[in-house]
Amino acid sequence: MVIAALSGPLPAAYEPNVERTVEVFERMGFRVRRAPLLEAGRRHWWSAATPAEIAGELNGLLRDPEVRAIVASDGGQTALGYLDLIDVEAIRADPKPILGYSDISLLHLVLHGRTGLVGFHADMAVPGFGGHWQSAPAARQAELEKLYTRLLTGTEAIGALPASPSWECWRPGRAEGRLIGGVINRIVLAQATPFALPLEQFDGAVLFWEEMGGLASYVWS
């Protein structure tokens, strides 16, 4: 497993978060390494590196048979800049999970549309494994570790996800279908590019989205 900077930079203050993420996955039994671009303080404007550099590193990980999963360090504003540089044939030859949300959901949408790769809309190193996880009760951490282990190593459907007590149900009911979604503005952005998900893939799908700090009118639009 590799932790990689797929979008934004790693501020020096969050270096401990990456180190804690390594500990979390090693506790699950995984071998973990860091990609070279994941270097505290390294940046190119708002990005961890240039689009070509990030794509080059990602392609190397996609082609490396020893890498069985890629965990994004954080989100950001960068993924749109290298979508056309990703080695999609490497993904088709050896599909492997990419974990992340926020800007990384753009990768999930585009790579699913081009290769069928299932995106893992999941925790990242800085805000998740090395951040929020650390303040969760021990029982919750154990529950999530078990879930991620099954997700990354099992072959069976994982079933119901452990719910957070803060979830609210606005309209009760049941629905079934493939999950498609991500950050709401990235869904719209992806559909405005040549990498758009074919519209027929939305038929019968369950759309999920995330947003933080946006106005309700913005989400509605």
PDB file of C-alpha atoms in Angstrom:
ATOM      1  CA  MET A   1       0.000   0.000   0.000  1.00  0.00           C
ATOM      2  CA  VAL A   2       1.217   3.491  -0.875  1.00  0.00           C
ATOM      3  CA  ILE A   3       0.190   6.878   0.532  1.00  0.00           C
ATOM      4  CA  ALA A   4       0.468   9.422  -2.265  1.00  0.00           C
ATOM      5  CA  ALA A   5      -0.081  13.139  -2.877  1.00  0.00           C
ATOM      6  CA  LEU A   6      -2.687  13.003  -5.652  1.00  0.00           C
ATOM      7  CA  SER A   7      -3.828  16.609  -5.329  1.00  0.00           C
ATOM      8  CA  GLY A   8      -2.948  19.196  -2.684  1.00  0.00           C
ATOM      9  CA  PRO A   9       0.369  19.612  -0.852  1.00  0.00           C
ATOM     10  CA  LEU A  10       1.317  18.311   2.599  1.00  0.00           C
ATOM     11  CA  PRO A  11       1.835  21.226   5.036  1.00  0.00           C
ATOM     12  CA  ALA A  12       4.557  20.505   7.586  1.00  0.00           C
ATOM     13  CA  ALA A  13       1.978  20.707  10.391  1.00  0.00           C
ATOM     14  CA  TYR A  14       0.250  17.591   9.008  1.00  0.00           C
ATOM     15  CA  GLU A  15       3.306  15.384   8.746  1.00  0.00           C
ATOM     16  CA  PRO A  16       2.279  13.620  12.011  1.00  0.00           C
ATOM     17  CA  ASN A  17      -1.063  12.753  10.409  1.00  0.00           C
ATOM     18  CA  VAL A  18       0.713  10.815   7.670  1.00  0.00           C
ATOM     19  CA  GLU A  19       2.859   9.025  10.223  1.00  0.00           C
ATOM     20  CA  ARG A  20      -0.248   8.060  12.200  1.00  0.00           C
ATOM     21  CA  THR A  21      -1.867   6.795   8.988  1.00  0.00           C
ATOM     22  CA  VAL A  22       1.077   4.467   8.429  1.00  0.00           C
ATOM     23  CA  GLU A  23       0.596   3.151  11.962  1.00  0.00           C
ATOM     24  CA  VAL A  24      -3.130   2.550  11.392  1.00  0.00           C
ATOM     25  CA  PHE A  25      -2.553   0.460   8.267  1.00  0.00           C
ATOM     26  CA  GLU A  26       0.397  -1.412   9.719  1.00  0.00           C
ATOM     27  CA  ARG A  27      -1.826  -2.318  12.653  1.00  0.00           C
ATOM     28  CA  MET A  28      -4.223  -3.825  10.107  1.00  0.00           C
ATOM     29  CA  GLY A  29      -1.360  -5.913   8.748  1.00  0.00           C
ATOM     30  CA  PHE A  30      -0.495  -3.968   5.591  1.00  0.00           C
ATOM     31  CA  ARG A  31       2.970  -3.016   4.386  1.00  0.00           C
ATOM     32  CA  VAL A  32       2.973   0.739   3.803  1.00  0.00           C
ATOM     33  CA  ARG A  33       5.267   3.139   2.006  1.00  0.00           C
ATOM     34  CA  ARG A  34       5.122   6.804   1.028  1.00  0.00           C
ATOM     35  CA  ALA A  35       5.322   8.065  -2.527  1.00  0.00           C
ATOM     36  CA  PRO A  36       8.239  10.488  -3.089  1.00  0.00           C
ATOM     37  CA  LEU A  37       6.020  13.516  -3.834  1.00  0.00           C
ATOM     38  CA  LEU A  38       4.454  13.210  -0.383  1.00  0.00           C
ATOM     39  CA  GLU A  39       7.040  15.444   1.216  1.00  0.00           C
ATOM     40  CA  ALA A  40       6.149  17.929   3.940  1.00  0.00           C
ATOM     41  CA  GLY A  41       6.393  21.509   2.691  1.00  0.00           C
ATOM     42  CA  ARG A  42       6.722  20.573  -0.975  1.00  0.00           C
ATOM     43  CA  ARG A  43       4.293  22.468  -3.227  1.00  0.00           C
ATOM     44  CA  HIS A  44       3.714  23.891  -6.676  1.00  0.00           C
ATOM     45  CA  TRP A  45       1.255  26.734  -6.170  1.00  0.00           C
ATOM     46  CA  TRP A  46      -1.850  25.055  -4.691  1.00  0.00           C
ATOM     47  CA  SER A  47      -0.677  21.590  -5.686  1.00  0.00           C
ATOM     48  CA  ALA A  48       1.739  18.994  -4.368  1.00  0.00           C
ATOM     49  CA  ALA A  49       3.605  19.169  -7.709  1.00  0.00           C
ATOM     50  CA  THR A  50       2.998  19.898 -11.390  1.00  0.00           C
ATOM     51  CA  PRO A  51       0.262  17.925 -13.150  1.00  0.00           C
ATOM     52  CA  ALA A  52       2.876  15.986 -15.128  1.00  0.00           C
ATOM     53  CA  GLU A  53       4.787  15.082 -11.963  1.00  0.00           C
ATOM     54  CA  ILE A  54       1.694  13.849 -10.134  1.00  0.00           C
ATOM     55  CA  ALA A  55       0.521  11.877 -13.164  1.00  0.00           C
ATOM     56  CA  GLY A  56       3.987  10.372 -13.594  1.00  0.00           C
ATOM     57  CA  GLU A  57       4.077   9.208 -10.000  1.00  0.00           C
ATOM     58  CA  LEU A  58       0.515   7.884 -10.103  1.00  0.00           C
ATOM     59  CA  ASN A  59       1.218   5.980 -13.315  1.00  0.00           C
ATOM     60  CA  GLY A  60       4.280   4.421 -11.719  1.00  0.00           C
ATOM     61  CA  LEU A  61       2.130   3.209  -8.828  1.00  0.00           C
ATOM     62  CA  LEU A  62      -0.520   1.879 -11.200  1.00  0.00           C
ATOM     63  CA  ARG A  63       2.133  -0.116 -13.084  1.00  0.00           C
ATOM     64  CA  ASP A  64       3.901  -1.422  -9.980  1.00  0.00           C
ATOM     65  CA  PRO A  65       2.670  -4.977  -9.245  1.00  0.00           C
ATOM     66  CA  GLU A  66       3.716  -4.675  -5.596  1.00  0.00           C
ATOM     67  CA  VAL A  67       1.333  -1.763  -5.022  1.00  0.00           C
ATOM     68  CA  ARG A  68      -2.082  -3.190  -4.169  1.00  0.00           C
ATOM     69  CA  ALA A  69      -3.802   0.001  -3.003  1.00  0.00           C
ATOM     70  CA  ILE A  70      -3.241   3.766  -3.183  1.00  0.00           C
ATOM     71  CA  VAL A  71      -4.360   6.090  -0.375  1.00  0.00           C
ATOM     72  CA  ALA A  72      -4.602   9.811  -1.129  1.00  0.00           C
ATOM     73  CA  SER A  73      -2.958  12.050   1.438  1.00  0.00           C
ATOM     74  CA  ASP A  74      -5.603  14.777   1.092  1.00  0.00           C
ATOM     75  CA  GLY A  75      -7.945  16.490  -1.328  1.00  0.00           C
ATOM     76  CA  GLY A  76      -7.305  19.794  -3.090  1.00  0.00           C
ATOM     77  CA  GLN A  77      -7.848  21.439  -6.476  1.00  0.00           C
ATOM     78  CA  THR A  78      -5.479  19.552  -8.764  1.00  0.00           C
ATOM     79  CA  ALA A  79      -6.928  16.345 -10.232  1.00  0.00           C
ATOM     80  CA  LEU A  80      -8.525  18.085 -13.227  1.00  0.00           C
ATOM     81  CA  GLY A  81      -5.047  19.072 -14.441  1.00  0.00           C
ATOM     82  CA  TYR A  82      -3.789  15.565 -15.184  1.00  0.00           C
ATOM     83  CA  LEU A  83      -6.824  13.491 -16.158  1.00  0.00           C
ATOM     84  CA  ASP A  84      -5.521  13.223 -19.729  1.00  0.00           C
ATOM     85  CA  LEU A  85      -2.116  11.950 -18.527  1.00  0.00           C
ATOM     86  CA  ILE A  86      -3.317   8.909 -16.555  1.00  0.00           C
ATOM     87  CA  ASP A  87      -2.307   5.501 -17.915  1.00  0.00           C
ATOM     88  CA  VAL A  88      -5.755   3.957 -18.228  1.00  0.00           C
ATOM     89  CA  GLU A  89      -4.325   0.807 -19.835  1.00  0.00           C
ATOM     90  CA  ALA A  90      -2.344   0.160 -16.635  1.00  0.00           C
ATOM     91  CA  ILE A  91      -5.620   0.347 -14.703  1.00  0.00           C
ATOM     92  CA  ARG A  92      -7.311  -2.104 -17.048  1.00  0.00           C
ATOM     93  CA  ALA A  93      -4.343  -4.474 -16.802  1.00  0.00           C
ATOM     94  CA  ASP A  94      -4.103  -4.377 -13.003  1.00  0.00           C
ATOM     95  CA  PRO A  95      -7.016  -2.587 -11.299  1.00  0.00           C
ATOM     96  CA  LYS A  96      -6.290  -1.530  -7.741  1.00  0.00           C
ATOM     97  CA  PRO A  97      -8.286   0.556  -5.260  1.00  0.00           C
ATOM     98  CA  ILE A  98      -7.654   4.269  -4.898  1.00  0.00           C
ATOM     99  CA  LEU A  99      -8.925   5.649  -1.578  1.00  0.00           C
ATOM    100  CA  GLY A 100     -10.000   9.238  -1.137  1.00  0.00           C
ATOM    101  CA  TYR A 101     -12.804  11.788  -1.350  1.00  0.00           C
ATOM    102  CA  SER A 102     -13.097  15.524  -1.999  1.00  0.00           C
ATOM    103  CA  ASP A 103     -11.022  16.294  -5.135  1.00  0.00           C
ATOM    104  CA  ILE A 104     -10.154  12.592  -5.424  1.00  0.00           C
ATOM    105  CA  SER A 105     -13.806  11.883  -6.261  1.00  0.00           C
ATOM    106  CA  LEU A 106     -13.063  13.404  -9.685  1.00  0.00           C
ATOM    107  CA  LEU A 107     -10.549  10.593 -10.237  1.00  0.00           C
ATOM    108  CA  HIS A 108     -13.133   8.032  -9.124  1.00  0.00           C
ATOM    109  CA  LEU A 109     -15.748   9.315 -11.568  1.00  0.00           C
ATOM    110  CA  VAL A 110     -13.440   9.632 -14.563  1.00  0.00           C
ATOM    111  CA  LEU A 111     -11.574   6.352 -14.056  1.00  0.00           C
ATOM    112  CA  HIS A 112     -14.844   4.492 -13.514  1.00  0.00           C
ATOM    113  CA  GLY A 113     -16.200   5.942 -16.740  1.00  0.00           C
ATOM    114  CA  ARG A 114     -13.085   5.085 -18.752  1.00  0.00           C
ATOM    115  CA  THR A 115     -12.102   1.733 -17.248  1.00  0.00           C
ATOM    116  CA  GLY A 116     -14.863   0.518 -14.950  1.00  0.00           C
ATOM    117  CA  LEU A 117     -12.581   0.907 -11.916  1.00  0.00           C
ATOM    118  CA  VAL A 118     -14.657   1.093  -8.739  1.00  0.00           C
ATOM    119  CA  GLY A 119     -13.754   4.187  -6.717  1.00  0.00           C
ATOM    120  CA  PHE A 120     -13.274   3.885  -2.958  1.00  0.00           C
ATOM    121  CA  HIS A 121     -14.919   7.058  -1.625  1.00  0.00           C
ATOM    122  CA  ALA A 122     -13.107   6.599   1.665  1.00  0.00           C
ATOM    123  CA  ASP A 123     -10.859   8.186   4.267  1.00  0.00           C
ATOM    124  CA  MET A 124      -7.574   9.893   3.388  1.00  0.00           C
ATOM    125  CA  ALA A 125      -4.362  10.220   5.366  1.00  0.00           C
ATOM    126  CA  VAL A 126      -4.486  13.779   6.692  1.00  0.00           C
ATOM    127  CA  PRO A 127      -8.165  14.422   7.505  1.00  0.00           C
ATOM    128  CA  GLY A 128      -9.143  10.801   8.081  1.00  0.00           C
ATOM    129  CA  PHE A 129      -6.817   8.041   9.215  1.00  0.00           C
ATOM    130  CA  GLY A 130      -4.317  10.437  10.757  1.00  0.00           C
ATOM    131  CA  GLY A 131      -6.900  13.004  11.869  1.00  0.00           C
ATOM    132  CA  HIS A 132     -10.510  12.214  12.820  1.00  0.00           C
ATOM    133  CA  TRP A 133      -9.724   8.568  13.538  1.00  0.00           C
ATOM    134  CA  GLN A 134      -7.458   9.547  16.398  1.00  0.00           C
ATOM    135  CA  SER A 135     -10.263  11.161  18.405  1.00  0.00           C
ATOM    136  CA  ALA A 136     -12.767   8.337  17.839  1.00  0.00           C
ATOM    137  CA  PRO A 137     -13.488   5.884  20.689  1.00  0.00           C
ATOM    138  CA  ALA A 138     -11.434   2.694  20.628  1.00  0.00           C
ATOM    139  CA  ALA A 139     -14.510   0.623  19.770  1.00  0.00           C
ATOM    140  CA  ARG A 140     -15.249   2.817  16.738  1.00  0.00           C
ATOM    141  CA  GLN A 141     -11.641   2.605  15.538  1.00  0.00           C
ATOM    142  CA  ALA A 142     -11.730  -1.187  15.842  1.00  0.00           C
ATOM    143  CA  GLU A 143     -15.017  -1.281  13.911  1.00  0.00           C
ATOM    144  CA  LEU A 144     -13.573   0.817  11.096  1.00  0.00           C
ATOM    145  CA  GLU A 145     -10.302  -1.129  10.968  1.00  0.00           C
ATOM    146  CA  LYS A 146     -12.282  -4.331  10.546  1.00  0.00           C
ATOM    147  CA  LEU A 147     -14.344  -2.717   7.792  1.00  0.00           C
ATOM    148  CA  TYR A 148     -11.298  -1.460   5.873  1.00  0.00           C
ATOM    149  CA  THR A 149      -9.527  -4.798   6.187  1.00  0.00           C
ATOM    150  CA  ARG A 150     -12.530  -6.571   4.670  1.00  0.00           C
ATOM    151  CA  LEU A 151     -12.877  -3.877   2.012  1.00  0.00           C
ATOM    152  CA  LEU A 152      -9.244  -4.142   0.893  1.00  0.00           C
ATOM    153  CA  THR A 153      -8.657  -7.876   1.229  1.00  0.00           C
ATOM    154  CA  GLY A 154     -12.028  -9.613   0.941  1.00  0.00           C
ATOM    155  CA  THR A 155     -13.961 -10.748  -2.112  1.00  0.00           C
ATOM    156  CA  GLU A 156     -17.470 -10.696  -0.642  1.00  0.00           C
ATOM    157  CA  ALA A 157     -19.832  -7.719  -0.503  1.00  0.00           C
ATOM    158  CA  ILE A 158     -19.227  -5.862   2.764  1.00  0.00           C
ATOM    159  CA  GLY A 159     -22.927  -5.379   3.487  1.00  0.00           C
ATOM    160  CA  ALA A 160     -24.318  -2.606   5.658  1.00  0.00           C
ATOM    161  CA  LEU A 161     -21.869   0.124   6.599  1.00  0.00           C
ATOM    162  CA  PRO A 162     -21.569   1.053  10.284  1.00  0.00           C
ATOM    163  CA  ALA A 163     -23.605   4.233  10.668  1.00  0.00           C
ATOM    164  CA  SER A 164     -22.533   7.330  12.528  1.00  0.00           C
ATOM    165  CA  PRO A 165     -24.947   8.426  15.294  1.00  0.00           C
ATOM    166  CA  SER A 166     -24.986  11.910  13.763  1.00  0.00           C
ATOM    167  CA  TRP A 167     -26.708  10.776  10.546  1.00  0.00           C
ATOM    168  CA  GLU A 168     -30.178  12.181   9.878  1.00  0.00           C
ATOM    169  CA  CYS A 169     -32.875  10.622   7.720  1.00  0.00           C
ATOM    170  CA  TRP A 170     -34.850  13.245   5.809  1.00  0.00           C
ATOM    171  CA  ARG A 171     -37.107  10.879   3.873  1.00  0.00           C
ATOM    172  CA  PRO A 172     -37.366   7.212   4.878  1.00  0.00           C
ATOM    173  CA  GLY A 173     -37.430   4.483   2.244  1.00  0.00           C
ATOM    174  CA  ARG A 174     -35.349   1.874   0.442  1.00  0.00           C
ATOM    175  CA  ALA A 175     -33.541   1.975  -2.877  1.00  0.00           C
ATOM    176  CA  GLU A 176     -31.127  -0.282  -4.716  1.00  0.00           C
ATOM    177  CA  GLY A 177     -28.633   0.453  -7.475  1.00  0.00           C
ATOM    178  CA  ARG A 178     -24.996   1.216  -8.212  1.00  0.00           C
ATOM    179  CA  LEU A 179     -23.545   4.111  -6.234  1.00  0.00           C
ATOM    180  CA  ILE A 180     -22.346   7.089  -8.271  1.00  0.00           C
ATOM    181  CA  GLY A 181     -21.264  10.351  -6.765  1.00  0.00           C
ATOM    182  CA  GLY A 182     -18.665  12.448  -5.010  1.00  0.00           C
ATOM    183  CA  VAL A 183     -18.194  16.119  -4.265  1.00  0.00           C
ATOM    184  CA  ILE A 184     -21.178  17.746  -5.934  1.00  0.00           C
ATOM    185  CA  ASN A 185     -19.159  20.303  -7.916  1.00  0.00           C
ATOM    186  CA  ARG A 186     -16.781  17.572  -9.134  1.00  0.00           C
ATOM    187  CA  ILE A 187     -19.718  15.554 -10.456  1.00  0.00           C
ATOM    188  CA  VAL A 188     -20.824  18.571 -12.486  1.00  0.00           C
ATOM    189  CA  LEU A 189     -17.239  19.359 -13.518  1.00  0.00           C
ATOM    190  CA  ALA A 190     -16.601  15.827 -14.759  1.00  0.00           C
ATOM    191  CA  GLN A 191     -19.727  15.924 -16.902  1.00  0.00           C
ATOM    192  CA  ALA A 192     -18.471  19.092 -18.606  1.00  0.00           C
ATOM    193  CA  THR A 193     -15.293  17.399 -19.867  1.00  0.00           C
ATOM    194  CA  PRO A 194     -14.463  14.772 -22.513  1.00  0.00           C
ATOM    195  CA  PHE A 195     -14.066  12.355 -19.574  1.00  0.00           C
ATOM    196  CA  ALA A 196     -17.767  12.551 -18.646  1.00  0.00           C
ATOM    197  CA  LEU A 197     -19.479   9.466 -17.281  1.00  0.00           C
ATOM    198  CA  PRO A 198     -21.882   8.170 -19.971  1.00  0.00           C
ATOM    199  CA  LEU A 199     -25.377   9.353 -19.095  1.00  0.00           C
ATOM    200  CA  GLU A 200     -26.813   5.845 -19.302  1.00  0.00           C
ATOM    201  CA  GLN A 201     -24.660   4.902 -16.305  1.00  0.00           C
ATOM    202  CA  PHE A 202     -26.813   7.195 -14.177  1.00  0.00           C
ATOM    203  CA  ASP A 203     -29.937   5.213 -15.097  1.00  0.00           C
ATOM    204  CA  GLY A 204     -31.068   3.241 -12.065  1.00  0.00           C
ATOM    205  CA  ALA A 205     -28.118   4.497  -9.999  1.00  0.00           C
ATOM    206  CA  VAL A 206     -28.197   5.855  -6.456  1.00  0.00           C
ATOM    207  CA  LEU A 207     -26.648   9.325  -6.547  1.00  0.00           C
ATOM    208  CA  PHE A 208     -24.685  10.412  -3.482  1.00  0.00           C
ATOM    209  CA  TRP A 209     -22.894  13.689  -2.981  1.00  0.00           C
ATOM    210  CA  GLU A 210     -20.934  15.617  -0.412  1.00  0.00           C
ATOM    211  CA  GLU A 211     -20.503  19.320   0.206  1.00  0.00           C
ATOM    212  CA  MET A 212     -19.098  21.409   3.031  1.00  0.00           C
ATOM    213  CA  GLY A 213     -19.747  25.083   3.656  1.00  0.00           C
ATOM    214  CA  GLY A 214     -21.824  25.581   0.514  1.00  0.00           C
ATOM    215  CA  LEU A 215     -25.117  27.464   0.383  1.00  0.00           C
ATOM    216  CA  ALA A 216     -28.258  25.395  -0.062  1.00  0.00           C
ATOM    217  CA  SER A 217     -28.991  27.399  -3.220  1.00  0.00           C
ATOM    218  CA  TYR A 218     -25.583  26.429  -4.603  1.00  0.00           C
ATOM    219  CA  VAL A 219     -26.250  22.746  -3.975  1.00  0.00           C
ATOM    220  CA  TRP A 220     -29.690  23.041  -5.523  1.00  0.00           C
ATOM    221  CA  SER A 221     -28.257  24.669  -8.660  1.00  0.00           C
TER     222      SER A 221
END
